[in-house]
Amino acid sequence: MQTLPMDGVVVADFSRVLAGPYATMLLADLGATVIKVERPGGGDDTRSWGPPWTEHSSSYFESVNRGKRSITLDLGDPQDQESARELIRRADVLVENFRSGSLARYGLDYDSAREINPRLIYTSISGFGSKDGADLPGYDFVVQALGGLMSITGEPDGPPTKVGVAVVDVLTGKDAALGIMAALRHRELTGRGQHVEVNLLSSLLASLVNQMSSLLTTGIAPRRMGNRHPSIAPYEALRCEDAFLAVAIGNDGQFRKLGEALGLVALADDPRFATNAQRVANREELARQLENVLGARTAADWQQRLQRVGIACGQVNDLSRAVHYAESLGLRPMVDPGGGAAMQVRMPIDFSDHGSAEVTAPPRLGEHTKEVLAWLEDAEQQLSPIVARRNS
């Protein structure tokens, strides 16, 4: 039987919507036992965020909740509060994204949890931190606006534009999972638990890397450039006969290869384009000349021709074509959790010494309440592995 990195780690998941559930799903994929605590009746808000719908829930909910157990607890009920406190006593990790101060009403805040379990890694996810922004509701779209991401996304003459997925929530979920694993390692060394805090705004700002560095270096805020790169050219989507082709040229040698492949041998010696700095300065004329040639063939044809000579490029795919392309390269982007759930995007990390946990369907609301409560009442009882409901 294979041993997984997070085997034996019990996670009490009090989080809802996306960033927290995504973090705990990553831990489940690595072998952790994740117990998702939901409110009776409705559960996680995203259970009702449809269409599209699956056989048992919304595709949104199922995208970030596989491999977990679901229990329902009314945190306003004294008996359920005691069950929650017993779960904290048994857990290694707690993840929550309640409004700041909300859990203190139930005796489930960090200070209370630390008294119950000093070894607990208590993880709080918020929109804007626990200080002056503690009372601000944190939605990915709003953070993309306030955090500057929309200001650098979209066409130069168009409106600020959000990224096409809740990327800030995803980044924050990954930061939360990373912080949890670091804190677990620290606990191995010291025996102490701690409070891990992440917030959407800080995760977004940290992810802006070279764009933020440009601001800090020059004092000038970067602007929207569509698909172009502020420091490299050509590095953009160029129009072919039928579709757009993303072309990324990282140095002068690659640019010479591009010119040769397109039949524009003299392009690399043109003083307007001979160096990257000159290409950036003359990017409009460069794009015009490249598109004059690219327009004669399909994007798929050019992709094949250019990749053959080592040029980084690719047709702009929709999501369906993106999955098929990954599969054509021998990758395994999808996994079937069974149980009537939709296909899932597989965890993208591969290990040479072990795999990931068997993927099981996202839980139905309260599906494991009886089992988990029995476990909480009996210190000798063990939680059995989750079995995929492939024939239910």
mmCIF file of N, CA and C in Angstrom, residues 105-229:
data_model
loop_
_atom_site.group_PDB
_atom_site.id
_atom_site.type_symbol
_atom_site.label_atom_id
_atom_site.label_comp_id
_atom_site.label_asym_id
_atom_site.label_seq_id
_atom_site.Cartn_x
_atom_site.Cartn_y
_atom_site.Cartn_z
ATOM 1 N N ARG A 105 -17.808 33.911 18.420
ATOM 2 C CA ARG A 105 -19.133 33.785 19.057
ATOM 3 C C ARG A 105 -19.430 32.346 19.466
ATOM 4 N N TYR A 106 -18.795 31.408 18.781
ATOM 5 C CA TYR A 106 -19.050 29.992 19.050
ATOM 6 C C TYR A 106 -17.899 29.318 19.792
ATOM 7 N N GLY A 107 -16.920 30.123 20.201
ATOM 8 C CA GLY A 107 -15.762 29.546 20.870
ATOM 9 C C GLY A 107 -14.896 28.720 19.930
ATOM 10 N N LEU A 108 -14.848 29.121 18.654
ATOM 11 C CA LEU A 108 -14.087 28.375 17.653
ATOM 12 C C LEU A 108 -13.025 29.237 16.986
ATOM 13 N N ASP A 109 -12.704 30.388 17.565
ATOM 14 C CA ASP A 109 -11.670 31.263 17.037
ATOM 15 C C ASP A 109 -10.293 30.689 17.373
ATOM 16 N N TYR A 110 -9.233 31.337 16.890
ATOM 17 C CA TYR A 110 -7.889 30.779 17.070
ATOM 18 C C TYR A 110 -7.512 30.661 18.544
ATOM 19 N N ASP A 111 -7.764 31.691 19.334
ATOM 20 C CA ASP A 111 -7.371 31.634 20.747
ATOM 21 C C ASP A 111 -8.075 30.485 21.461
ATOM 22 N N SER A 112 -9.367 30.286 21.158
ATOM 23 C CA SER A 112 -10.107 29.185 21.785
ATOM 24 C C SER A 112 -9.598 27.842 21.278
ATOM 25 N N ALA A 113 -9.356 27.747 19.972
ATOM 26 C CA ALA A 113 -8.886 26.490 19.389
ATOM 27 C C ALA A 113 -7.512 26.110 19.931
ATOM 28 N N ARG A 114 -6.672 27.104 20.151
ATOM 29 C CA ARG A 114 -5.327 26.837 20.674
ATOM 30 C C ARG A 114 -5.389 26.259 22.076
ATOM 31 N N GLU A 115 -6.381 26.691 22.853
ATOM 32 C CA GLU A 115 -6.552 26.122 24.185
ATOM 33 C C GLU A 115 -6.976 24.652 24.099
ATOM 34 N N ILE A 116 -7.792 24.341 23.113
ATOM 35 C CA ILE A 116 -8.265 22.968 22.941
ATOM 36 C C ILE A 116 -7.147 22.072 22.420
ATOM 37 N N ASN A 117 -6.364 22.600 21.457
ATOM 38 C CA ASN A 117 -5.355 21.791 20.769
ATOM 39 C C ASN A 117 -4.140 22.665 20.445
ATOM 40 N N PRO A 118 -3.146 22.706 21.314
ATOM 41 C CA PRO A 118 -1.979 23.568 21.092
ATOM 42 C C PRO A 118 -1.172 23.191 19.849
ATOM 43 N N ARG A 119 -1.341 21.980 19.329
ATOM 44 C CA ARG A 119 -0.596 21.546 18.144
ATOM 45 C C ARG A 119 -1.329 21.859 16.843
ATOM 46 N N LEU A 120 -2.480 22.487 16.935
ATOM 47 C CA LEU A 120 -3.308 22.739 15.751
ATOM 48 C C LEU A 120 -2.690 23.796 14.840
ATOM 49 N N ILE A 121 -2.722 23.536 13.528
ATOM 50 C CA ILE A 121 -2.389 24.560 12.524
ATOM 51 C C ILE A 121 -3.711 25.203 12.124
ATOM 52 N N TYR A 122 -3.973 26.387 12.637
ATOM 53 C CA TYR A 122 -5.234 27.094 12.427
ATOM 54 C C TYR A 122 -5.036 28.075 11.279
ATOM 55 N N THR A 123 -5.756 27.871 10.188
ATOM 56 C CA THR A 123 -5.514 28.631 8.961
ATOM 57 C C THR A 123 -6.710 29.505 8.632
ATOM 58 N N SER A 124 -6.484 30.809 8.557
ATOM 59 C CA SER A 124 -7.546 31.766 8.254
ATOM 60 C C SER A 124 -7.316 32.383 6.878
ATOM 61 N N ILE A 125 -8.363 32.387 6.071
ATOM 62 C CA ILE A 125 -8.312 32.979 4.730
ATOM 63 C C ILE A 125 -9.304 34.132 4.700
ATOM 64 N N SER A 126 -8.824 35.298 4.299
ATOM 65 C CA SER A 126 -9.691 36.478 4.254
ATOM 66 C C SER A 126 -9.469 37.233 2.948
ATOM 67 N N GLY A 127 -10.303 38.239 2.749
ATOM 68 C CA GLY A 127 -10.140 39.054 1.549
ATOM 69 C C GLY A 127 -9.019 40.062 1.676
ATOM 70 N N PHE A 128 -8.943 40.711 2.848
ATOM 71 C CA PHE A 128 -8.030 41.842 2.995
ATOM 72 C C PHE A 128 -7.276 41.831 4.315
ATOM 73 N N GLY A 129 -7.086 40.671 4.917
ATOM 74 C CA GLY A 129 -6.307 40.594 6.135
ATOM 75 C C GLY A 129 -7.140 40.809 7.384
ATOM 76 N N SER A 130 -6.477 40.769 8.529
ATOM 77 C CA SER A 130 -7.161 40.812 9.827
ATOM 78 C C SER A 130 -7.020 42.154 10.531
ATOM 79 N N LYS A 131 -6.540 43.179 9.830
ATOM 80 C CA LYS A 131 -6.372 44.497 10.458
ATOM 81 C C LYS A 131 -7.446 45.444 9.953
ATOM 82 N N ASP A 132 -7.067 46.538 9.292
ATOM 83 C CA ASP A 132 -8.067 47.528 8.901
ATOM 84 C C ASP A 132 -9.027 47.023 7.831
ATOM 85 N N GLY A 133 -8.646 45.960 7.113
ATOM 86 C CA GLY A 133 -9.540 45.418 6.085
ATOM 87 C C GLY A 133 -10.344 44.231 6.556
ATOM 88 N N ALA A 134 -10.352 43.989 7.846
ATOM 89 C CA ALA A 134 -10.970 42.764 8.363
ATOM 90 C C ALA A 134 -12.465 42.681 8.073
ATOM 91 N N ASP A 135 -13.153 43.812 8.020
ATOM 92 C CA ASP A 135 -14.601 43.787 7.839
ATOM 93 C C ASP A 135 -15.022 43.875 6.375
ATOM 94 N N LEU A 136 -14.073 43.944 5.454
ATOM 95 C CA LEU A 136 -14.419 44.060 4.045
ATOM 96 C C LEU A 136 -14.696 42.675 3.456
ATOM 97 N N PRO A 137 -15.827 42.512 2.754
ATOM 98 C CA PRO A 137 -16.090 41.223 2.102
ATOM 99 C C PRO A 137 -15.105 41.017 0.959
ATOM 100 N N GLY A 138 -14.600 39.794 0.836
ATOM 101 C CA GLY A 138 -13.567 39.516 -0.161
ATOM 102 C C GLY A 138 -14.081 38.648 -1.296
ATOM 103 N N TYR A 139 -14.354 39.249 -2.434
ATOM 104 C CA TYR A 139 -14.727 38.506 -3.635
ATOM 105 C C TYR A 139 -13.613 38.655 -4.667
ATOM 106 N N ASP A 140 -13.320 37.567 -5.349
ATOM 107 C CA ASP A 140 -12.226 37.538 -6.307
ATOM 108 C C ASP A 140 -12.293 38.706 -7.289
ATOM 109 N N PHE A 141 -13.450 38.940 -7.861
ATOM 110 C CA PHE A 141 -13.614 39.999 -8.867
ATOM 111 C C PHE A 141 -13.239 41.365 -8.308
ATOM 112 N N VAL A 142 -13.689 41.640 -7.094
ATOM 113 C CA VAL A 142 -13.388 42.932 -6.475
ATOM 114 C C VAL A 142 -11.894 43.039 -6.173
ATOM 115 N N VAL A 143 -11.278 41.948 -5.732
ATOM 116 C CA VAL A 143 -9.842 41.976 -5.439
ATOM 117 C C VAL A 143 -9.038 42.139 -6.731
ATOM 118 N N GLN A 144 -9.489 41.542 -7.829
ATOM 119 C CA GLN A 144 -8.809 41.775 -9.108
ATOM 120 C C GLN A 144 -8.819 43.259 -9.461
ATOM 121 N N ALA A 145 -9.908 43.946 -9.107
ATOM 122 C CA ALA A 145 -9.986 45.388 -9.373
ATOM 123 C C ALA A 145 -9.093 46.168 -8.410
ATOM 124 N N LEU A 146 -9.292 45.986 -7.110
ATOM 125 C CA LEU A 146 -8.545 46.748 -6.117
ATOM 126 C C LEU A 146 -7.050 46.419 -6.139
ATOM 127 N N GLY A 147 -6.707 45.194 -6.493
ATOM 128 C CA GLY A 147 -5.314 44.763 -6.491
ATOM 129 C C GLY A 147 -4.555 45.078 -7.761
ATOM 130 N N GLY A 148 -5.204 45.739 -8.722
ATOM 131 C CA GLY A 148 -4.497 46.200 -9.912
ATOM 132 C C GLY A 148 -4.458 45.233 -11.072
ATOM 133 N N LEU A 149 -4.914 43.983 -10.878
ATOM 134 C CA LEU A 149 -4.807 43.015 -11.971
ATOM 135 C C LEU A 149 -5.624 43.440 -13.190
ATOM 136 N N MET A 150 -6.807 43.994 -12.956
ATOM 137 C CA MET A 150 -7.639 44.424 -14.075
ATOM 138 C C MET A 150 -7.018 45.575 -14.852
ATOM 139 N N SER A 151 -6.187 46.365 -14.170
ATOM 140 C CA SER A 151 -5.570 47.514 -14.852
ATOM 141 C C SER A 151 -4.538 47.099 -15.882
ATOM 142 N N ILE A 152 -4.021 45.864 -15.777
ATOM 143 C CA ILE A 152 -3.020 45.391 -16.734
ATOM 144 C C ILE A 152 -3.574 44.257 -17.604
ATOM 145 N N THR A 153 -4.906 44.071 -17.575
ATOM 146 C CA THR A 153 -5.537 43.002 -18.328
ATOM 147 C C THR A 153 -6.567 43.595 -19.288
ATOM 148 N N GLY A 154 -6.443 43.262 -20.569
ATOM 149 C CA GLY A 154 -7.343 43.780 -21.585
ATOM 150 C C GLY A 154 -6.583 44.544 -22.653
ATOM 151 N N GLU A 155 -7.304 44.983 -23.661
ATOM 152 C CA GLU A 155 -6.691 45.728 -24.757
ATOM 153 C C GLU A 155 -6.373 47.157 -24.324
ATOM 154 N N PRO A 156 -5.335 47.766 -24.904
ATOM 155 C CA PRO A 156 -4.931 49.119 -24.485
ATOM 156 C C PRO A 156 -6.051 50.143 -24.566
ATOM 157 N N ASP A 157 -6.910 50.028 -25.588
ATOM 158 C CA ASP A 157 -7.982 51.004 -25.763
ATOM 159 C C ASP A 157 -9.325 50.483 -25.254
ATOM 160 N N GLY A 158 -9.299 49.360 -24.537
ATOM 161 C CA GLY A 158 -10.535 48.795 -23.995
ATOM 162 C C GLY A 158 -10.634 49.000 -22.501
ATOM 163 N N PRO A 159 -11.726 48.517 -21.902
ATOM 164 C CA PRO A 159 -11.910 48.687 -20.455
ATOM 165 C C PRO A 159 -11.029 47.728 -19.673
ATOM 166 N N PRO A 160 -10.750 48.027 -18.416
ATOM 167 C CA PRO A 160 -10.085 47.046 -17.554
ATOM 168 C C PRO A 160 -10.886 45.750 -17.547
ATOM 169 N N THR A 161 -10.192 44.606 -17.516
ATOM 170 C CA THR A 161 -10.859 43.319 -17.708
ATOM 171 C C THR A 161 -10.388 42.320 -16.657
ATOM 172 N N LYS A 162 -11.320 41.552 -16.127
ATOM 173 C CA LYS A 162 -10.943 40.493 -15.196
ATOM 174 C C LYS A 162 -10.374 39.303 -15.960
ATOM 175 N N VAL A 163 -9.579 38.514 -15.289
ATOM 176 C CA VAL A 163 -9.117 37.245 -15.844
ATOM 177 C C VAL A 163 -10.313 36.301 -15.917
ATOM 178 N N GLY A 164 -10.298 35.366 -16.878
ATOM 179 C CA GLY A 164 -11.460 34.540 -17.147
ATOM 180 C C GLY A 164 -11.735 33.436 -16.153
ATOM 181 N N VAL A 165 -11.008 33.366 -15.048
ATOM 182 C CA VAL A 165 -11.283 32.430 -13.972
ATOM 183 C C VAL A 165 -10.966 33.160 -12.666
ATOM 184 N N ALA A 166 -11.471 32.649 -11.548
ATOM 185 C CA ALA A 166 -11.232 33.304 -10.254
ATOM 186 C C ALA A 166 -9.798 33.044 -9.803
ATOM 187 N N VAL A 167 -8.866 33.619 -10.531
ATOM 188 C CA VAL A 167 -7.448 33.298 -10.362
ATOM 189 C C VAL A 167 -6.919 33.718 -8.991
ATOM 190 N N VAL A 168 -7.459 34.775 -8.398
ATOM 191 C CA VAL A 168 -6.976 35.212 -7.084
ATOM 192 C C VAL A 168 -7.353 34.194 -6.013
ATOM 193 N N ASP A 169 -8.572 33.672 -6.096
ATOM 194 C CA ASP A 169 -8.971 32.617 -5.157
ATOM 195 C C ASP A 169 -8.064 31.402 -5.289
ATOM 196 N N VAL A 170 -7.753 31.022 -6.531
ATOM 197 C CA VAL A 170 -6.907 29.848 -6.760
ATOM 198 C C VAL A 170 -5.504 30.080 -6.212
ATOM 199 N N LEU A 171 -4.937 31.253 -6.496
ATOM 200 C CA LEU A 171 -3.605 31.579 -5.980
ATOM 201 C C LEU A 171 -3.594 31.568 -4.454
ATOM 202 N N THR A 172 -4.631 32.125 -3.847
ATOM 203 C CA THR A 172 -4.700 32.183 -2.391
ATOM 204 C C THR A 172 -4.847 30.781 -1.806
ATOM 205 N N GLY A 173 -5.621 29.926 -2.476
ATOM 206 C CA GLY A 173 -5.741 28.548 -2.019
ATOM 207 C C GLY A 173 -4.413 27.822 -2.049
ATOM 208 N N LYS A 174 -3.638 28.054 -3.098
ATOM 209 C CA LYS A 174 -2.311 27.443 -3.167
ATOM 210 C C LYS A 174 -1.395 28.002 -2.073
ATOM 211 N N ASP A 175 -1.473 29.310 -1.824
ATOM 212 C CA ASP A 175 -0.674 29.899 -0.746
ATOM 213 C C ASP A 175 -1.068 29.302 0.602
ATOM 214 N N ALA A 176 -2.373 29.090 0.803
ATOM 215 C CA ALA A 176 -2.833 28.510 2.060
ATOM 216 C C ALA A 176 -2.278 27.099 2.233
ATOM 217 N N ALA A 177 -2.345 26.295 1.180
ATOM 218 C CA ALA A 177 -1.829 24.925 1.263
ATOM 219 C C ALA A 177 -0.326 24.927 1.535
ATOM 220 N N LEU A 178 0.401 25.836 0.896
ATOM 221 C CA LEU A 178 1.845 25.939 1.121
ATOM 222 C C LEU A 178 2.136 26.343 2.566
ATOM 223 N N GLY A 179 1.382 27.334 3.070
ATOM 224 C CA GLY A 179 1.574 27.757 4.454
ATOM 225 C C GLY A 179 1.269 26.652 5.440
ATOM 226 N N ILE A 180 0.238 25.866 5.170
ATOM 227 C CA ILE A 180 -0.123 24.748 6.050
ATOM 228 C C ILE A 180 0.999 23.722 6.094
ATOM 229 N N MET A 181 1.538 23.372 4.937
ATOM 230 C CA MET A 181 2.592 22.359 4.919
ATOM 231 C C MET A 181 3.863 22.859 5.603
ATOM 232 N N ALA A 182 4.158 24.158 5.438
ATOM 233 C CA ALA A 182 5.317 24.724 6.141
ATOM 234 C C ALA A 182 5.090 24.698 7.653
ATOM 235 N N ALA A 183 3.862 25.027 8.080
ATOM 236 C CA ALA A 183 3.565 25.028 9.511
ATOM 237 C C ALA A 183 3.594 23.615 10.091
ATOM 238 N N LEU A 184 3.171 22.621 9.315
ATOM 239 C CA LEU A 184 3.258 21.235 9.780
ATOM 240 C C LEU A 184 4.716 20.815 9.949
ATOM 241 N N ARG A 185 5.570 21.239 9.031
ATOM 242 C CA ARG A 185 6.991 20.948 9.169
ATOM 243 C C ARG A 185 7.561 21.635 10.408
ATOM 244 N N HIS A 186 7.164 22.879 10.656
ATOM 245 C CA HIS A 186 7.610 23.604 11.841
ATOM 246 C C HIS A 186 7.149 22.884 13.108
ATOM 247 N N ARG A 187 5.932 22.315 13.060
ATOM 248 C CA ARG A 187 5.431 21.575 14.224
ATOM 249 C C ARG A 187 6.254 20.319 14.473
ATOM 250 N N GLU A 188 6.707 19.676 13.412
ATOM 251 C CA GLU A 188 7.592 18.511 13.578
ATOM 252 C C GLU A 188 8.855 18.892 14.339
ATOM 253 N N LEU A 189 9.355 20.095 14.066
ATOM 254 C CA LEU A 189 10.611 20.535 14.669
ATOM 255 C C LEU A 189 10.434 21.050 16.091
ATOM 256 N N THR A 190 9.270 21.675 16.365
ATOM 257 C CA THR A 190 9.089 22.365 17.643
ATOM 258 C C THR A 190 7.996 21.778 18.523
ATOM 259 N N GLY A 191 7.091 21.019 17.917
ATOM 260 C CA GLY A 191 5.951 20.502 18.670
ATOM 261 C C GLY A 191 4.820 21.495 18.827
ATOM 262 N N ARG A 192 4.953 22.683 18.232
ATOM 263 C CA ARG A 192 3.952 23.740 18.419
ATOM 264 C C ARG A 192 3.128 23.957 17.156
ATOM 265 N N GLY A 193 1.836 24.198 17.370
ATOM 266 C CA GLY A 193 0.983 24.660 16.300
ATOM 267 C C GLY A 193 1.108 26.162 16.144
ATOM 268 N N GLN A 194 0.353 26.728 15.214
ATOM 269 C CA GLN A 194 0.389 28.185 15.029
ATOM 270 C C GLN A 194 -0.778 28.637 14.168
ATOM 271 N N HIS A 195 -0.913 29.962 14.052
ATOM 272 C CA HIS A 195 -1.966 30.577 13.241
ATOM 273 C C HIS A 195 -1.359 30.985 11.901
ATOM 274 N N VAL A 196 -1.874 30.414 10.821
ATOM 275 C CA VAL A 196 -1.451 30.764 9.463
ATOM 276 C C VAL A 196 -2.528 31.659 8.863
ATOM 277 N N GLU A 197 -2.132 32.816 8.360
ATOM 278 C CA GLU A 197 -3.090 33.735 7.752
ATOM 279 C C GLU A 197 -2.691 34.045 6.317
ATOM 280 N N VAL A 198 -3.648 33.961 5.409
ATOM 281 C CA VAL A 198 -3.454 34.408 4.028
ATOM 282 C C VAL A 198 -4.654 35.260 3.640
ATOM 283 N N ASN A 199 -4.450 36.155 2.698
ATOM 284 C CA ASN A 199 -5.568 36.959 2.224
ATOM 285 C C ASN A 199 -5.453 37.185 0.726
ATOM 286 N N LEU A 200 -6.578 37.396 0.090
ATOM 287 C CA LEU A 200 -6.637 37.481 -1.359
ATOM 288 C C LEU A 200 -5.788 38.623 -1.899
ATOM 289 N N LEU A 201 -5.862 39.794 -1.275
ATOM 290 C CA LEU A 201 -5.129 40.936 -1.803
ATOM 291 C C LEU A 201 -3.625 40.692 -1.765
ATOM 292 N N SER A 202 -3.108 40.165 -0.669
ATOM 293 C CA SER A 202 -1.666 39.918 -0.576
ATOM 294 C C SER A 202 -1.222 38.839 -1.549
ATOM 295 N N SER A 203 -2.040 37.788 -1.716
ATOM 296 C CA SER A 203 -1.679 36.743 -2.671
ATOM 297 C C SER A 203 -1.639 37.288 -4.088
ATOM 298 N N LEU A 204 -2.586 38.158 -4.420
ATOM 299 C CA LEU A 204 -2.565 38.757 -5.759
ATOM 300 C C LEU A 204 -1.325 39.621 -5.947
ATOM 301 N N LEU A 205 -1.048 40.507 -5.002
ATOM 302 C CA LEU A 205 0.109 41.401 -5.146
ATOM 303 C C LEU A 205 1.407 40.612 -5.266
ATOM 304 N N ALA A 206 1.524 39.526 -4.500
ATOM 305 C CA ALA A 206 2.730 38.714 -4.564
ATOM 306 C C ALA A 206 2.865 38.006 -5.903
ATOM 307 N N SER A 207 1.743 37.768 -6.582
ATOM 308 C CA SER A 207 1.769 37.039 -7.849
ATOM 309 C C SER A 207 2.089 37.930 -9.044
ATOM 310 N N LEU A 208 2.141 39.239 -8.859
ATOM 311 C CA LEU A 208 2.341 40.153 -9.987
ATOM 312 C C LEU A 208 3.798 40.234 -10.438
ATOM 313 N N VAL A 209 4.683 39.648 -9.694
ATOM 314 C CA VAL A 209 6.108 39.444 -10.001
ATOM 315 C C VAL A 209 6.707 40.545 -10.881
ATOM 316 N N ASN A 210 6.971 40.284 -12.161
ATOM 317 C CA ASN A 210 7.707 41.251 -12.976
ATOM 318 C C ASN A 210 6.942 42.556 -13.178
ATOM 319 N N GLN A 211 5.611 42.508 -13.210
ATOM 320 C CA GLN A 211 4.846 43.742 -13.379
ATOM 321 C C GLN A 211 4.987 44.632 -12.140
ATOM 322 N N MET A 212 4.935 44.024 -10.957
ATOM 323 C CA MET A 212 5.132 44.793 -9.733
ATOM 324 C C MET A 212 6.567 45.298 -9.646
ATOM 325 N N SER A 213 7.519 44.461 -10.072
ATOM 326 C CA SER A 213 8.924 44.879 -10.057
ATOM 327 C C SER A 213 9.143 46.079 -10.972
ATOM 328 N N SER A 214 8.440 46.102 -12.105
ATOM 329 C CA SER A 214 8.547 47.248 -13.013
ATOM 330 C C SER A 214 8.096 48.530 -12.332
ATOM 331 N N LEU A 215 6.986 48.465 -11.612
ATOM 332 C CA LEU A 215 6.521 49.636 -10.864
ATOM 333 C C LEU A 215 7.545 50.071 -9.825
ATOM 334 N N LEU A 216 8.068 49.098 -9.069
ATOM 335 C CA LEU A 216 8.998 49.439 -8.000
ATOM 336 C C LEU A 216 10.326 49.961 -8.537
ATOM 337 N N THR A 217 10.669 49.553 -9.754
ATOM 338 C CA THR A 217 11.923 50.005 -10.358
ATOM 339 C C THR A 217 11.802 51.401 -10.969
ATOM 340 N N THR A 218 10.665 51.643 -11.642
ATOM 341 C CA THR A 218 10.534 52.889 -12.413
ATOM 342 C C THR A 218 9.609 53.915 -11.779
ATOM 343 N N GLY A 219 8.746 53.469 -10.872
ATOM 344 C CA GLY A 219 7.743 54.360 -10.324
ATOM 345 C C GLY A 219 6.568 54.577 -11.248
ATOM 346 N N ILE A 220 6.547 53.889 -12.380
ATOM 347 C CA ILE A 220 5.477 54.033 -13.371
ATOM 348 C C ILE A 220 4.637 52.759 -13.373
ATOM 349 N N ALA A 221 3.337 52.892 -13.189
ATOM 350 C CA ALA A 221 2.458 51.728 -13.157
ATOM 351 C C ALA A 221 2.327 51.128 -14.552
ATOM 352 N N PRO A 222 2.521 49.824 -14.706
ATOM 353 C CA PRO A 222 2.315 49.174 -16.011
ATOM 354 C C PRO A 222 0.891 49.396 -16.508
ATOM 355 N N ARG A 223 0.716 49.273 -17.815
ATOM 356 C CA ARG A 223 -0.595 49.515 -18.423
ATOM 357 C C ARG A 223 -1.053 48.275 -19.171
ATOM 358 N N ARG A 224 -2.305 48.304 -19.597
ATOM 359 C CA ARG A 224 -2.850 47.203 -20.395
ATOM 360 C C ARG A 224 -2.179 47.165 -21.760
ATOM 361 N N MET A 225 -1.811 45.970 -22.165
ATOM 362 C CA MET A 225 -1.157 45.795 -23.470
ATOM 363 C C MET A 225 -1.772 44.640 -24.256
ATOM 364 N N GLY A 226 -2.984 44.235 -23.904
ATOM 365 C CA GLY A 226 -3.588 43.115 -24.604
ATOM 366 C C GLY A 226 -2.762 41.860 -24.382
ATOM 367 N N ASN A 227 -2.405 41.172 -25.476
ATOM 368 C CA ASN A 227 -1.630 39.947 -25.367
ATOM 369 C C ASN A 227 -0.130 40.179 -25.469
ATOM 370 N N ARG A 228 0.284 41.432 -25.523
ATOM 371 C CA ARG A 228 1.703 41.721 -25.678
ATOM 372 C C ARG A 228 2.426 41.748 -24.344
ATOM 373 N N HIS A 229 3.751 41.575 -24.421
ATOM 374 C CA HIS A 229 4.614 41.567 -23.246
ATOM 375 C C HIS A 229 5.301 42.928 -23.146
#
